[in-house]
Amino acid sequence: MSQAMPPNLQGGLAHHRRLESYARYFVLETMASRPGTQESPEAGQKEQFRNDMSRTQWPGCTAGLGLRKEHYAHILGGGKVRTNWFEAITENYMDSRGRPRAILRKVREQYPLALHGVSLSIASADSGLPSQNYLRRWKELIQEIQPFLVSDHLCWTRTAETQSHDLLPVCYDNAWLQLVCENVDRVQNFLARPIALENVSSYISWKSPDSEMREWEFLNEVCHRTGCGLLLDINNVCVNSHNHGFAPQEFVDSIDPSVVWQYHVAGHSLLKSLRFDTHGQTMQQEVRDLFYRARNTIGALPVLLERDQDIPDFSDLEGELVTLEDSNLPTQLPDLSPPSKFYAAVPPLLPQSRQAIAGKQKIFLAALFSGRAPSSLTETLRGAGNPSLTEVQSLDVYRQSILARLEDALEELCAPLRSFPQYEDWIRSYIEAIRPTTHNLSDFGHRLAGRLHETVASEIARACFLHQRFFHGQRPGGGWIADPGGMRNVALFALSEEAERIWTSSLLEKEEGVERDLPEPNLAPSRSEEPESQDAGNRRALLLYRSGRSVNDPVRIRILLPFEAGVLIRLLRRQSLEQTMEWLADAFPEVSESQVQDLFHFLVANGLYRP
């Protein structure tokens, strides 16, 4: 027995842009017939942490903006900036040693920064989550940037096998409370600092066999038991009040003021029955009024204006931002001392309870990716909205959001493939077959090239992924590039002429750094056993490199002449300059001395060769 996606949801939800064609392929189906007391930290430790906090420039009750790539040039290029601080998305930088990380360091030199994550998955029940790799890279970024606040969301995003790249809701009962508290304790002890958790918007809710709490009661309990803070998202309160039927004023009035460390405000959209936390428009008056109420009842704290879609000019955002500030309000630094163990009064979650939650999460994610929701799942859920959607319709909200996000990630990675008529079929087929597994959304397309049977398209997909890795300071195999310059930190590869033309033309449209030095007819290679000279008339060698001159320099691409590729290969193999020149004279006798000088001038000028 199956149920089609309801008409008011077909064609895509405002939460994300999505293809209308997905409605024909990705429809959820029901399968009814199928089956203490807290220990206080030492005084010296607390004092040391407060000293550290003073160095991170706590911004008081001022307003900040999300750091977005659309505004890098304005912020670092000398444009007028009234914003007091910025908030950076953790996952945009923790897996980068390239330009994004360098820009983040540059911004941090001038402004206080907060780090806000989206993939911690603090409510995942699998015991290996969050992973040690994620925590280690997160901690490295924290130590490097020294943010005044570190935060993520009170939700789950993944199981051990699958990453949804969406913020999925928790159940507000004691078992989930203990699960979240255990995970928060492990994370805070690893980081040796407290974190803040944000209340998330949701489009479905869980039923509990035990007594349920209200969302604000759950948030208060997590903070009281773990010493973590609350990042109170005012817009999400407004969204959830509509979707789940409660008074937003009651939510704000019921939050313990002592646990709130920061505010978020943003705009939302309304589509039929649901409000969506889209961050794509100015905040509604309802959000603004609720923020003022929170500031009066809870206190003045840093407030962030979020904008993630249809991002306007920087000056326009600042115009909205300044209305949130009131310099006359007093502010107090929250107690951000390193957390202590808290389980003296809270028994640990029983293994069978953790396993039961893990099983529910696995079934929930399987339904979102497969498009089939068993009745054993829907019976544990409540639809959301006013009027309320069914459980299947509410699940489909998340499904469409995930599919759209994956589609957008592939389009950003492999934009040149859009010139092929089969593009949408390729993307749809890939999303149907491959599930994301890591917190890094940009890695989702790493297997796309191997699944494309069109040779030129496969070459382009490989080049796109290599370029992305290099952009983030990674070698093709994933290791970090230690030095932005230097011969060992370049990437040399070949593409067919057609693949090169399509790929580099796409980069030129994006104003990326591309040097189109095309081979001249009289420089065709001599006969040689070298692989770089075979079929050179049909293939072109390309060099990815960084000049290392400026934080804003993009990855550059130089299309090499055949003799240039041969020289670089030998230098990369650590052959001596004398050996390389002997080979060049034998393989390319027609190359002039001035051409060789031009090549080495380019290498030296960009720090790629040091005589």
Coordinates of C-alpha atoms in Angstrom, one line a residue:
M1 CA 0.0 0.0 0.0
S2 CA 1.5 3.3 -1.0
Q3 CA 0.6 7.0 -0.7
A4 CA 1.7 9.7 -3.2
M5 CA 3.3 12.9 -2.1
P6 CA 0.5 15.4 -1.4
P7 CA -0.2 18.1 -4.0
N8 CA 0.7 20.9 -1.7
L9 CA 4.2 19.6 -1.4
Q10 CA 4.9 18.6 -5.0
G11 CA 7.4 20.7 -7.0
G12 CA 9.6 21.5 -4.0
L13 CA 9.5 23.1 -0.6
A14 CA 10.8 26.6 0.3
H15 CA 13.4 25.1 2.6
H16 CA 15.6 24.4 -0.4
R17 CA 15.5 24.6 -4.2
R18 CA 14.7 21.2 -5.6
L19 CA 13.9 19.6 -9.0
E20 CA 10.2 19.1 -9.8
S21 CA 11.2 15.8 -11.4
Y22 CA 12.1 14.3 -8.0
A23 CA 8.3 14.1 -7.3
R24 CA 8.1 11.3 -9.9
Y25 CA 11.0 9.3 -8.5
F26 CA 11.2 10.1 -4.8
V27 CA 7.9 9.6 -3.1
L28 CA 7.5 8.2 0.4
E29 CA 5.3 5.1 0.7
T30 CA 3.7 3.6 3.7
M31 CA 4.0 -0.1 4.2
A32 CA 1.2 -0.9 6.6
S33 CA 1.3 -4.6 5.8
R34 CA 5.1 -4.9 6.3
P35 CA 6.4 -5.6 8.4
G36 CA 24.3 15.5 41.6
T37 CA 25.3 17.0 41.8
Q38 CA 27.7 18.7 39.5
E39 CA 31.3 18.9 40.5
S40 CA 32.7 22.4 40.3
P41 CA 36.0 22.9 38.4
E42 CA 39.0 23.9 40.3
A43 CA 39.2 27.6 40.9
G44 CA 42.6 27.9 39.1
Q45 CA 41.2 26.1 36.1
K46 CA 38.2 28.4 35.9
E47 CA 40.4 31.5 36.3
Q48 CA 42.7 30.3 33.5
F49 CA 39.8 29.7 31.2
R50 CA 38.4 33.2 31.9
N51 CA 41.8 34.6 31.0
D52 CA 41.7 32.7 27.8
M53 CA 38.2 34.0 27.1
S54 CA 39.4 37.6 27.5
R55 CA 41.8 36.9 24.6
T56 CA 39.0 35.8 22.4
Q57 CA 37.3 39.2 22.5
W58 CA 33.9 38.4 24.0
P59 CA 31.6 40.9 22.0
G60 CA 29.1 41.7 24.8
C61 CA 25.6 42.3 23.7
T62 CA 26.5 43.4 20.2
A63 CA 25.2 42.0 16.9
G64 CA 27.1 39.9 14.4
L65 CA 26.7 38.4 11.0
G66 CA 27.3 35.0 9.5
L67 CA 30.6 34.8 7.6
R68 CA 29.7 34.0 4.0
K69 CA 31.9 33.8 0.9
E70 CA 29.8 36.3 -0.9
H71 CA 31.2 39.0 1.6
Y72 CA 34.8 38.0 1.8
A73 CA 36.0 40.7 -0.6
H74 CA 34.1 43.4 1.2
I75 CA 35.3 42.4 4.6
L76 CA 38.9 42.0 3.7
G77 CA 39.1 44.5 0.9
G78 CA 38.8 47.6 3.0
G79 CA 35.0 48.1 2.7
K80 CA 33.1 49.8 5.5
V81 CA 32.2 47.3 8.2
R82 CA 30.0 48.2 11.2
T83 CA 29.5 44.5 12.2
N84 CA 31.2 43.8 15.6
W85 CA 31.8 40.1 15.1
F86 CA 31.2 37.1 12.7
E87 CA 30.1 33.6 13.1
A88 CA 31.7 30.9 10.8
I89 CA 30.2 27.5 9.9
T90 CA 32.6 25.0 11.4
E91 CA 32.4 22.5 8.6
N92 CA 33.3 25.1 5.9
Y93 CA 36.8 25.4 7.4
M94 CA 37.7 22.3 9.5
D95 CA 38.5 20.2 6.4
S96 CA 40.4 23.0 4.6
R97 CA 44.0 24.1 4.7
G98 CA 43.5 26.3 1.6
R99 CA 42.0 29.6 0.8
P100 CA 38.9 29.3 3.1
R101 CA 41.0 28.6 6.2
A102 CA 43.4 31.4 5.3
I103 CA 40.5 33.8 5.0
L104 CA 39.1 32.7 8.3
R105 CA 42.5 33.4 10.0
K106 CA 42.6 36.8 8.3
V107 CA 39.1 37.7 9.5
R108 CA 39.9 36.5 13.0
E109 CA 42.9 38.9 13.1
Q110 CA 40.4 41.8 12.8
Y111 CA 37.2 40.6 14.5
P112 CA 35.9 38.3 17.2
L113 CA 34.7 35.0 15.8
A114 CA 32.2 32.3 16.9
L115 CA 32.3 28.8 15.4
H116 CA 28.9 27.2 14.7
G117 CA 28.7 23.6 13.5
V118 CA 26.0 21.7 11.6
S119 CA 27.3 18.1 11.7
L120 CA 28.2 17.3 15.3
S121 CA 25.1 15.1 15.6
I122 CA 25.1 15.3 19.4
A123 CA 21.9 13.1 19.6
S124 CA 23.2 10.2 17.5
A125 CA 22.9 6.9 19.4
D126 CA 25.7 5.0 17.7
S127 CA 28.5 4.8 20.2
G128 CA 31.2 5.9 17.8
L129 CA 29.6 9.2 17.1
P130 CA 30.7 12.0 17.0
S131 CA 33.8 10.4 15.4
Q132 CA 37.3 10.9 16.7
N133 CA 38.3 12.3 13.4
Y134 CA 35.6 14.9 13.5
L135 CA 36.4 15.9 17.1
R136 CA 40.1 16.1 16.4
R137 CA 39.7 18.4 13.4
W138 CA 37.2 20.5 15.2
K139 CA 39.5 20.9 18.2
E140 CA 42.4 21.9 15.9
L141 CA 40.3 24.6 14.3
I142 CA 39.2 25.9 17.7
Q143 CA 42.7 26.0 19.0
E144 CA 43.8 27.9 15.9
I145 CA 41.0 30.4 15.7
Q146 CA 40.3 30.9 19.4
P147 CA 36.5 31.6 19.0
F148 CA 34.7 33.3 21.8
L149 CA 31.9 30.7 21.5
V150 CA 31.7 27.2 20.0
S151 CA 28.3 25.8 19.2
D152 CA 26.3 23.3 17.2
H153 CA 22.7 22.0 17.1
L154 CA 20.7 19.9 19.6
C155 CA 19.7 17.3 17.0
W156 CA 21.1 14.3 15.1
T157 CA 22.2 14.2 11.5
R158 CA 23.6 10.7 11.0
T159 CA 23.9 7.0 11.9
A160 CA 27.2 5.1 11.8
E161 CA 26.6 4.3 8.1
T162 CA 24.8 7.4 6.7
Q163 CA 25.0 11.1 7.0
S164 CA 21.8 13.0 6.2
H165 CA 23.3 16.6 6.1
D166 CA 20.0 17.7 7.8
L167 CA 19.1 18.6 11.3
L168 CA 16.8 15.8 12.5
P169 CA 14.6 16.1 15.6
V170 CA 15.1 14.4 19.0
C171 CA 12.4 12.9 21.2
Y172 CA 11.9 14.9 24.4
D173 CA 11.9 12.0 26.9
N174 CA 14.3 10.7 29.6
A175 CA 16.1 8.1 27.4
W176 CA 17.0 10.7 24.7
L177 CA 17.9 13.2 27.5
Q178 CA 20.4 10.8 29.0
L179 CA 21.8 10.0 25.5
V180 CA 22.3 13.7 24.7
C181 CA 23.9 14.4 28.1
E182 CA 26.3 11.5 27.8
N183 CA 27.4 12.7 24.3
V184 CA 27.7 16.3 25.5
D185 CA 29.9 15.2 28.4
R186 CA 32.2 13.2 26.1
V187 CA 32.5 16.1 23.6
Q188 CA 33.1 18.8 26.2
N189 CA 35.8 16.7 28.0
F190 CA 37.5 16.1 24.7
L191 CA 37.5 19.8 23.8
A192 CA 38.3 20.8 27.4
R193 CA 35.7 23.6 27.0
P194 CA 31.9 23.9 27.1
I195 CA 29.8 24.2 24.0
A196 CA 26.4 25.7 23.3
L197 CA 23.6 23.9 21.6
E198 CA 21.0 25.5 19.4
N199 CA 17.3 24.6 19.5
V200 CA 16.4 23.5 15.9
S201 CA 13.3 23.9 13.7
S202 CA 11.4 20.7 13.1
Y203 CA 8.7 19.4 10.8
I204 CA 7.8 16.2 12.6
S205 CA 8.0 15.0 16.2
W206 CA 8.5 11.7 18.0
K207 CA 6.0 10.0 20.3
S208 CA 7.4 8.6 23.4
P209 CA 6.3 5.5 25.4
D210 CA 7.4 7.4 28.5
S211 CA 6.4 10.8 29.8
E212 CA 7.3 13.5 27.3
M213 CA 8.8 16.9 28.2
R214 CA 8.2 20.2 26.5
E215 CA 11.0 21.3 24.3
W216 CA 12.1 24.1 26.6
E217 CA 12.1 21.7 29.6
F218 CA 14.4 19.3 27.7
L219 CA 16.7 22.2 26.8
N220 CA 16.9 23.4 30.4
E221 CA 17.7 19.9 31.6
V222 CA 20.5 19.3 29.1
C223 CA 22.1 22.6 30.1
H224 CA 21.7 22.0 33.8
R225 CA 23.1 18.5 33.7
T226 CA 26.1 19.1 31.4
G227 CA 27.1 22.7 32.0
C228 CA 26.7 23.4 28.2
G229 CA 24.9 26.6 27.1
L230 CA 21.9 27.3 24.9
L231 CA 22.1 29.2 21.7
L232 CA 18.5 30.4 21.6
D233 CA 17.3 30.7 18.0
I234 CA 14.3 33.0 18.2
N235 CA 13.3 32.3 14.6
N236 CA 13.2 28.5 15.3
V237 CA 10.9 29.2 18.3
C238 CA 8.5 31.0 16.0
V239 CA 8.7 28.3 13.3
N240 CA 8.1 25.4 15.8
S241 CA 5.3 27.3 17.6
H242 CA 3.4 27.2 14.4
N243 CA 4.4 23.7 13.3
H244 CA 3.8 22.0 16.7
G245 CA 1.1 24.3 18.3
F246 CA 2.5 26.1 21.3
A247 CA 2.8 29.8 22.4
P248 CA 6.3 31.2 21.5
Q249 CA 6.1 33.5 24.5
E250 CA 5.7 30.5 26.8
F251 CA 8.9 29.0 25.3
V252 CA 11.0 32.1 25.9
D253 CA 9.5 32.7 29.4
S254 CA 10.2 29.1 30.4
I255 CA 13.9 29.1 29.5
D256 CA 16.3 29.4 32.4
P257 CA 18.1 32.7 31.7
S258 CA 21.4 31.4 33.2
V259 CA 21.8 28.8 30.4
V260 CA 21.4 31.2 27.4
W261 CA 24.7 32.3 25.9
Q262 CA 23.8 33.7 22.5
Y263 CA 20.8 34.5 20.2
H264 CA 20.1 33.8 16.6
V265 CA 17.5 35.7 14.6
A266 CA 16.5 35.2 10.9
G267 CA 13.5 35.1 8.6
H268 CA 11.3 32.2 7.7
S269 CA 8.8 31.3 5.0
L270 CA 5.3 29.8 5.1
L271 CA 4.3 27.1 2.6
K272 CA 0.8 25.8 3.0
S273 CA 0.7 24.1 6.5
L274 CA 4.3 24.6 7.5
R275 CA 6.8 27.3 8.4
F276 CA 10.3 26.7 7.2
D277 CA 13.5 28.0 8.7
T278 CA 14.8 29.2 5.3
H279 CA 17.1 32.1 6.3
G280 CA 16.2 33.6 2.9
Q281 CA 14.5 36.9 3.8
T282 CA 14.4 39.6 6.4
M283 CA 13.1 38.7 9.8
Q284 CA 9.4 39.0 10.3
Q285 CA 8.0 41.4 12.9
E286 CA 7.0 38.4 15.0
V287 CA 10.6 37.3 15.2
R288 CA 11.7 40.8 16.1
D289 CA 9.1 41.1 18.8
L290 CA 10.0 37.8 20.3
F291 CA 13.7 38.7 20.3
Y292 CA 12.9 41.9 22.2
R293 CA 10.9 39.9 24.7
A294 CA 13.8 37.4 25.2
R295 CA 16.3 40.3 25.6
N296 CA 14.1 41.8 28.3
T297 CA 13.4 38.5 30.2
I298 CA 16.6 36.6 29.7
G299 CA 19.2 39.3 29.2
A300 CA 21.3 41.1 26.6
L301 CA 23.7 38.7 24.9
P302 CA 25.4 38.5 21.5
V303 CA 22.9 38.2 18.7
L304 CA 23.5 36.9 15.2
L305 CA 21.5 37.7 12.1
E306 CA 21.5 34.7 9.8
R307 CA 21.1 34.8 6.0
D308 CA 21.9 31.8 3.9
Q309 CA 19.8 32.1 0.8
D310 CA 19.3 35.1 -1.5
I311 CA 22.1 36.8 0.3
P312 CA 22.0 40.6 -0.2
D313 CA 24.8 43.1 -0.3
F314 CA 26.8 43.4 2.9
S315 CA 25.6 47.0 3.5
D316 CA 21.9 45.9 3.2
L317 CA 22.5 43.2 5.8
E318 CA 24.1 45.6 8.1
G319 CA 21.2 47.9 7.8
E320 CA 19.0 45.2 9.3
L321 CA 21.6 44.3 11.8
V322 CA 22.0 47.6 13.6
T323 CA 18.3 47.6 14.6
L324 CA 19.1 44.6 16.9
E325 CA 21.7 46.4 19.0
D326 CA 21.2 48.5 22.1
S327 CA 24.4 49.9 23.5
N328 CA 22.7 51.0 26.7
L329 CA 21.8 47.4 27.8
P330 CA 24.1 45.8 30.4
T331 CA 25.8 42.5 29.4
Q332 CA 27.4 39.8 31.5
L333 CA 29.9 37.2 30.4
P334 CA 28.3 33.7 30.8
D335 CA 30.1 31.1 32.9
L336 CA 32.0 29.3 30.2
S337 CA 34.4 27.5 32.5
P338 CA 35.5 24.0 31.4
P339 CA 32.8 21.5 32.3
S340 CA 33.1 19.0 35.0
K341 CA 31.7 15.4 35.2
F342 CA 28.0 15.4 35.9
Y343 CA 27.0 11.8 36.4
A344 CA 27.1 11.7 40.1
A345 CA 23.3 12.2 40.2
V346 CA 22.4 11.0 36.7
P347 CA 22.7 7.2 35.9
P348 CA 24.2 6.4 32.5
L349 CA 22.0 5.3 29.7
L350 CA 21.4 1.6 29.6
P351 CA 23.0 -0.1 26.6
Q352 CA 19.7 -1.5 25.5
S353 CA 18.1 2.0 25.6
R354 CA 20.9 3.4 23.4
Q355 CA 20.5 0.5 21.0
A356 CA 16.8 1.0 20.8
I357 CA 17.3 4.7 19.9
A358 CA 19.9 3.7 17.4
G359 CA 17.5 1.4 15.8
K360 CA 14.8 4.1 15.5
Q361 CA 17.3 6.5 13.9
K362 CA 18.5 3.9 11.4
I363 CA 14.9 3.2 10.3
F364 CA 14.1 7.0 10.1
L365 CA 17.1 7.6 7.9
A366 CA 16.4 4.6 5.7
A367 CA 12.9 5.9 5.1
L368 CA 14.3 9.3 4.0
F369 CA 16.7 7.8 1.5
S370 CA 14.6 4.9 0.2
G371 CA 11.3 6.7 0.0
R372 CA 9.5 3.9 1.9
A373 CA 8.3 4.4 5.5
P374 CA 7.2 1.3 7.4
S375 CA 4.2 1.6 9.7
S376 CA 6.5 0.6 12.6
L377 CA 8.1 4.0 12.1
T378 CA 5.1 6.2 11.3
E379 CA 3.3 4.9 14.4
T380 CA 6.1 6.5 16.5
L381 CA 5.8 9.9 14.9
R382 CA 3.5 12.9 14.7
G383 CA 2.9 15.0 11.7
A384 CA 3.5 18.8 12.0
G385 CA 1.9 21.9 10.6
N386 CA -1.3 23.9 10.9
P387 CA -3.4 22.2 9.7
S388 CA -1.3 19.1 10.5
L389 CA 0.3 17.0 7.8
T390 CA 0.3 13.2 8.0
E391 CA 3.5 11.5 9.3
V392 CA 4.4 10.5 5.7
Q393 CA 4.0 14.0 4.5
S394 CA 6.1 15.4 7.3
L395 CA 8.8 12.8 6.6
D396 CA 8.8 13.8 3.0
V397 CA 9.6 17.4 4.0
Y398 CA 13.0 16.1 5.3
R399 CA 13.4 13.8 2.3
Q400 CA 13.0 16.6 -0.2
S401 CA 15.3 18.8 1.8
I402 CA 18.0 16.1 1.9
L403 CA 17.7 15.3 -1.8
A404 CA 17.9 19.0 -2.8
R405 CA 20.9 19.6 -0.6
L406 CA 22.7 16.6 -2.2
E407 CA 21.7 17.8 -5.7
D408 CA 23.0 21.3 -4.9
A409 CA 26.3 19.9 -3.6
L410 CA 26.9 17.9 -6.8
E411 CA 26.0 20.9 -9.0
E412 CA 28.5 23.1 -7.1
L413 CA 31.2 20.4 -7.5
C414 CA 30.5 19.5 -11.1
A415 CA 28.9 22.6 -12.7
P416 CA 30.6 21.9 -16.1
L417 CA 28.6 18.7 -16.5
R418 CA 25.4 20.8 -16.9
S419 CA 26.3 21.2 -20.5
F420 CA 25.6 17.5 -21.1
P421 CA 21.9 16.6 -21.8
Q422 CA 22.2 13.5 -19.5
Y423 CA 23.2 15.7 -16.5
E424 CA 19.9 15.4 -14.6
D425 CA 19.7 11.7 -15.2
W426 CA 23.3 11.2 -14.0
I427 CA 22.7 13.2 -10.8
R428 CA 19.4 11.5 -10.0
S429 CA 21.0 8.1 -10.5
Y430 CA 23.9 8.9 -8.3
I431 CA 21.8 10.2 -5.5
E432 CA 19.6 7.1 -5.7
A433 CA 22.6 4.8 -5.5
I434 CA 25.1 6.5 -3.2
R435 CA 24.5 7.7 0.4
P436 CA 26.7 10.3 2.0
T437 CA 28.9 9.0 4.7
T438 CA 31.0 11.9 6.0
H439 CA 30.4 15.3 7.6
N440 CA 32.0 17.0 4.6
L441 CA 29.2 17.6 2.1
S442 CA 31.6 18.5 -0.7
D443 CA 33.0 15.0 -0.6
F444 CA 29.7 13.5 -1.6
G445 CA 30.6 13.5 -5.3
H446 CA 33.9 11.7 -4.9
R447 CA 32.5 8.5 -6.7
L448 CA 30.7 10.3 -9.5
A449 CA 33.5 10.1 -12.1
G450 CA 33.6 6.3 -11.7
R451 CA 29.9 6.0 -12.4
L452 CA 29.8 8.0 -15.6
H453 CA 30.2 5.9 -18.7
E454 CA 30.7 8.9 -21.0
T455 CA 34.5 9.3 -21.2
V456 CA 34.6 13.1 -21.4
A457 CA 32.1 13.6 -18.6
S458 CA 34.0 11.2 -16.4
E459 CA 37.3 13.1 -17.1
I460 CA 35.5 16.4 -16.2
A461 CA 34.1 15.0 -13.0
R462 CA 37.6 13.8 -11.9
A463 CA 39.1 17.2 -12.7
C464 CA 36.3 19.0 -10.7
F465 CA 37.0 16.8 -7.6
L466 CA 40.8 17.2 -8.0
H467 CA 40.4 21.0 -8.2
Q468 CA 38.1 21.0 -5.1
R469 CA 40.6 19.0 -3.1
F470 CA 43.5 21.2 -4.2
F471 CA 41.4 24.3 -3.4
H472 CA 41.2 23.1 0.2
G473 CA 44.9 22.4 0.4
Q474 CA 44.7 18.6 0.0
R475 CA 46.6 16.3 -2.2
P476 CA 44.6 14.1 -4.5
G477 CA 44.8 11.3 -1.9
G478 CA 43.5 13.5 0.8
G479 CA 46.7 14.4 2.7
W480 CA 47.3 18.0 3.7
I481 CA 49.6 20.2 1.6
A482 CA 52.1 21.6 4.1
D483 CA 53.5 24.5 2.0
P484 CA 51.3 26.6 -0.2
G485 CA 54.2 26.9 -2.7
G486 CA 56.9 24.5 -3.7
M487 CA 57.2 22.0 -6.4
R488 CA 55.9 19.1 -4.2
N489 CA 52.6 20.9 -3.7
V490 CA 51.3 21.1 -7.3
A491 CA 49.0 18.7 -9.2
L492 CA 49.9 17.7 -12.7
F493 CA 47.3 15.8 -14.8
A494 CA 46.0 15.4 -18.3
L495 CA 42.6 15.8 -20.0
S496 CA 41.3 15.3 -23.5
E497 CA 41.1 18.5 -25.5
E498 CA 37.3 18.4 -25.3
A499 CA 37.2 17.8 -21.5
E500 CA 39.8 20.6 -21.0
R501 CA 37.8 23.0 -23.1
I502 CA 34.5 22.4 -21.2
W503 CA 36.2 22.4 -17.8
T504 CA 38.3 25.5 -18.1
S505 CA 35.6 27.4 -19.8
S506 CA 33.4 26.8 -16.8
L507 CA 36.1 28.0 -14.5
L508 CA 36.6 31.1 -16.6
E509 CA 32.9 31.9 -16.3
K510 CA 33.4 31.8 -12.5
E511 CA 36.4 34.1 -12.8
E512 CA 38.8 31.4 -11.4
G513 CA 42.5 31.7 -12.1
V514 CA 43.1 30.0 -15.4
E515 CA 46.1 30.5 -17.7
R516 CA 45.3 29.2 -21.2
D517 CA 48.8 28.6 -22.6
L518 CA 47.8 26.4 -25.6
P519 CA 50.4 24.2 -27.4
E520 CA 51.7 25.6 -30.7
P521 CA 51.7 23.3 -33.8
N522 CA 55.5 23.4 -34.1
L523 CA 55.9 22.2 -30.6
A524 CA 54.5 18.7 -31.1
P525 CA 56.5 16.2 -29.1
S526 CA 59.2 14.1 -30.5
R527 CA 58.9 10.3 -30.3
S528 CA 59.5 9.2 -26.8
E529 CA 58.7 6.4 -24.4
E530 CA 57.5 8.9 -21.9
P531 CA 53.7 8.7 -21.0
E532 CA 53.4 12.4 -21.0
S533 CA 54.2 12.7 -24.7
Q534 CA 51.9 9.9 -25.9
D535 CA 48.8 11.1 -27.8
A536 CA 49.7 14.7 -26.8
G537 CA 47.8 16.0 -29.8
N538 CA 44.6 14.7 -28.3
R539 CA 45.3 15.4 -24.7
R540 CA 46.5 18.4 -22.7
A541 CA 48.6 18.6 -19.6
L542 CA 47.4 20.9 -16.8
L543 CA 49.0 22.2 -13.7
L544 CA 47.2 23.2 -10.5
Y545 CA 49.2 25.4 -8.3
R546 CA 49.1 28.2 -5.7
S547 CA 51.2 31.3 -6.0
G548 CA 51.2 31.8 -2.2
R549 CA 51.3 35.6 -2.7
S550 CA 48.0 36.5 -1.1
V551 CA 45.3 35.0 1.1
N552 CA 42.9 35.9 -1.7
D553 CA 44.8 34.2 -4.5
P554 CA 42.7 31.4 -6.0
V555 CA 44.0 28.1 -7.1
R556 CA 45.4 28.7 -10.6
I557 CA 45.4 26.4 -13.6
R558 CA 48.1 26.5 -16.3
I559 CA 47.6 24.6 -19.5
L560 CA 51.1 23.3 -20.3
L561 CA 53.0 22.8 -23.5
P562 CA 54.2 19.2 -23.9
F563 CA 57.8 20.1 -23.1
E564 CA 56.7 21.9 -20.0
A565 CA 54.8 18.9 -18.8
G566 CA 57.9 16.7 -19.3
V567 CA 60.1 19.1 -17.4
L568 CA 57.7 19.3 -14.5
I569 CA 57.4 15.5 -14.3
R570 CA 61.1 15.1 -14.0
L571 CA 61.5 17.8 -11.4
L572 CA 58.6 16.2 -9.4
R573 CA 60.6 12.9 -9.6
R574 CA 63.5 14.8 -8.0
Q575 CA 65.7 14.5 -11.1
S576 CA 68.5 17.1 -11.2
L577 CA 68.2 20.2 -13.4
E578 CA 71.1 18.9 -15.5
Q579 CA 69.4 15.6 -16.1
T580 CA 66.1 17.4 -16.9
M581 CA 67.8 19.6 -19.5
E582 CA 69.6 16.6 -21.1
W583 CA 66.2 14.9 -21.5
L584 CA 64.6 18.1 -22.9
A585 CA 67.4 18.5 -25.5
D586 CA 66.9 15.0 -26.7
A587 CA 63.0 14.9 -26.7
F588 CA 62.3 18.4 -27.8
P589 CA 65.2 19.8 -29.8
E590 CA 63.0 22.4 -31.4
V591 CA 62.3 24.2 -28.1
S592 CA 64.2 27.5 -27.9
E593 CA 66.3 28.7 -24.9
S594 CA 63.9 31.6 -24.4
Q595 CA 60.9 29.2 -24.1
V596 CA 62.8 27.3 -21.4
Q597 CA 63.7 30.6 -19.6
D598 CA 60.0 31.6 -19.7
L599 CA 59.0 28.3 -18.1
F600 CA 61.5 28.7 -15.2
H601 CA 60.6 32.4 -14.8
F602 CA 57.0 31.3 -14.3
L603 CA 58.0 28.6 -11.8
V604 CA 60.3 30.8 -9.8
A605 CA 57.9 33.8 -9.8
N606 CA 55.2 31.7 -8.3
G607 CA 57.4 30.0 -5.7
L608 CA 57.1 26.6 -7.5
Y609 CA 60.8 26.2 -8.1
R610 CA 63.7 27.3 -5.9
P611 CA 67.1 27.2 -7.7

